[in-house]
Amino acid sequence: MTEPTLFEKIIDREIPADFVYEDEVCVAFRDVNPQAPTHVLIVPRQPLDRVANAEEGDQAMLGHLLLVAGKVAEQLGCREAFRLVINNGAEVGQSVFHLHVHLLAGRPFGWPPG
Ligand code: AMP
């Protein structure tokens, strides 16, 4: 048995978090170290370490995460302007190896990203 990821512990309510959405496939909760006025993580219940390791069978779950991002943005009043980020690999900033989509909003964002 592998050690549960930090986000599995959050999903299992072993570690507290500020949940804003959940369904049978994923949950969404506020990032503990927000990088914007709105910063939510959308996390599949089924752990997958990173998006590059997704397989054909993950297609519905991956699409679902984006649909939920739109729903959560609507719910939080930021549907007109938000950014979604998935870090894949420590070199680009991934620190939790349980796939998650960052939903960021509430301030201007530069492009290209840092
Ligand atoms: P990443 O660096 O893309 O893997 O994103 C991981 C995110 O998880 C970071 O933005 C962290 O601030 C966030 N994070 C770490 N621990 C917690 C926690 N206990 N509750 C909520 N967010 C967390």
Coordinates of C-alpha atoms and ligand atoms in Angstrom, one line a residue:
M1 CA 0.0 0.0 0.0
T2 CA 1.3 3.4 -0.9
E3 CA 1.1 6.3 1.5
P4 CA -2.0 8.5 0.9
T5 CA -1.3 11.8 -0.7
L6 CA -1.9 15.1 1.1
F7 CA -5.0 15.6 -1.0
E8 CA -6.3 12.1 -0.2
K9 CA -6.0 13.1 3.5
I10 CA -8.0 16.3 2.8
I11 CA -10.6 14.4 0.8
D12 CA -10.9 11.9 3.7
R13 CA -11.3 14.9 6.2
E14 CA -8.1 13.9 8.0
I15 CA -6.7 17.3 7.2
P16 CA -9.1 20.3 7.3
A17 CA -9.7 22.4 4.2
D18 CA -12.2 25.0 3.0
F19 CA -14.3 23.0 0.5
V20 CA -16.3 24.9 -2.1
Y21 CA -17.5 22.0 -4.3
E22 CA -17.7 18.3 -4.4
D23 CA -19.2 15.5 -6.4
E24 CA -18.6 11.8 -7.0
V25 CA -15.5 12.4 -9.2
C26 CA -13.7 15.4 -7.6
V27 CA -13.6 18.0 -4.9
A28 CA -12.6 21.6 -4.8
F29 CA -11.1 23.5 -1.9
R30 CA -9.3 26.8 -1.3
D31 CA -5.5 26.8 -1.6
V32 CA -3.9 27.2 1.8
N33 CA -1.3 29.6 0.3
P34 CA -3.4 31.6 -2.2
Q35 CA -1.6 33.3 -5.1
A36 CA -4.7 35.4 -6.0
P37 CA -7.9 36.6 -4.3
T38 CA -9.6 33.4 -5.5
H39 CA -7.3 30.3 -5.6
V40 CA -9.1 27.0 -5.6
L41 CA -7.7 23.5 -6.2
I42 CA -9.9 21.0 -8.2
V43 CA -8.8 17.5 -7.3
P44 CA -9.9 14.1 -8.5
R45 CA -10.9 11.7 -5.7
Q46 CA -8.9 9.0 -7.5
P47 CA -5.3 9.9 -7.1
L48 CA -3.1 10.2 -10.3
D49 CA 0.4 11.6 -9.6
R50 CA 0.5 13.9 -12.6
V51 CA -1.3 14.7 -15.9
A52 CA 1.5 13.2 -18.0
N53 CA 0.7 9.8 -16.5
A54 CA -3.0 10.0 -17.5
E55 CA -4.3 7.1 -19.6
E56 CA -7.3 6.7 -22.0
G57 CA -9.4 5.6 -19.0
D58 CA -8.8 9.0 -17.4
Q59 CA -10.4 11.0 -20.2
A60 CA -13.8 11.5 -18.6
M61 CA -12.3 12.5 -15.3
L62 CA -9.9 15.0 -17.0
G63 CA -12.8 16.6 -18.9
H64 CA -14.9 16.6 -15.8
L65 CA -12.2 18.7 -13.9
L66 CA -12.5 21.4 -16.5
L67 CA -16.3 21.4 -16.4
V68 CA -16.1 21.7 -12.7
A69 CA -13.7 24.6 -13.0
G70 CA -16.3 26.5 -14.9
K71 CA -19.0 25.7 -12.4
V72 CA -16.8 26.7 -9.5
A73 CA -15.8 30.0 -11.3
E74 CA -19.6 30.7 -11.7
Q75 CA -20.3 29.9 -8.1
L76 CA -17.5 32.1 -6.9
G77 CA -18.4 35.0 -9.2
C78 CA -15.3 34.9 -11.4
R79 CA -16.6 33.2 -14.6
E80 CA -15.6 36.2 -16.8
A81 CA -11.9 36.0 -16.0
F82 CA -9.9 33.2 -14.5
R83 CA -6.8 31.2 -15.2
L84 CA -6.4 27.4 -14.9
V85 CA -3.0 25.9 -14.2
I86 CA -1.8 22.3 -14.0
N87 CA 1.8 21.9 -12.9
N88 CA 3.4 18.7 -14.2
G89 CA 6.7 18.0 -12.5
A90 CA 8.8 19.5 -9.7
E91 CA 10.8 21.6 -12.2
V92 CA 7.7 23.7 -13.1
G93 CA 6.4 23.9 -9.5
Q94 CA 4.5 20.8 -8.8
S95 CA 4.7 20.1 -5.1
V96 CA 1.8 17.8 -4.5
F97 CA 1.9 14.6 -6.6
H98 CA -1.9 14.2 -6.8
L99 CA -3.2 15.8 -10.0
H100 CA -5.0 19.1 -9.4
V101 CA -6.1 22.1 -11.4
H102 CA -5.5 25.5 -9.9
L103 CA -8.3 28.0 -10.5
L104 CA -7.0 31.5 -10.0
A105 CA -8.9 34.8 -10.3
G106 CA -9.4 38.2 -8.9
R107 CA -6.3 40.0 -10.1
P108 CA -4.6 40.6 -13.5
F109 CA -2.2 37.8 -14.6
G110 CA 0.8 38.4 -16.8
W111 CA 1.6 36.5 -20.0
P112 CA 3.9 34.6 -20.5
P113 CA 3.5 33.0 -17.1
G114 CA 6.5 33.1 -14.8
Ligands
AMP1 P1 1.4 22.4 -6.9 O1 2.6 23.2 -6.4 O2 1.0 22.7 -8.3 O3 1.6 20.9 -6.7 O4 0.2 22.8 -6.0 C1 0.0 22.4 -4.7 C2 -0.8 23.4 -4.0 O5 -1.3 22.8 -2.8 C3 0.0 24.6 -3.6 O6 -0.6 25.8 -4.2 C4 -0.2 24.7 -2.1 O7 -0.3 26.0 -1.5 C5 -1.4 23.8 -1.9 N1 -1.5 23.2 -0.6 C6 -0.6 22.6 0.1 N2 -1.1 22.1 1.3 C7 -2.4 22.4 1.3 C8 -3.4 22.3 2.3 N3 -3.2 21.6 3.4 N4 -4.7 22.8 2.0 C9 -4.8 23.5 0.8 N5 -3.9 23.7 -0.1 C10 -2.7 23.2 0.1

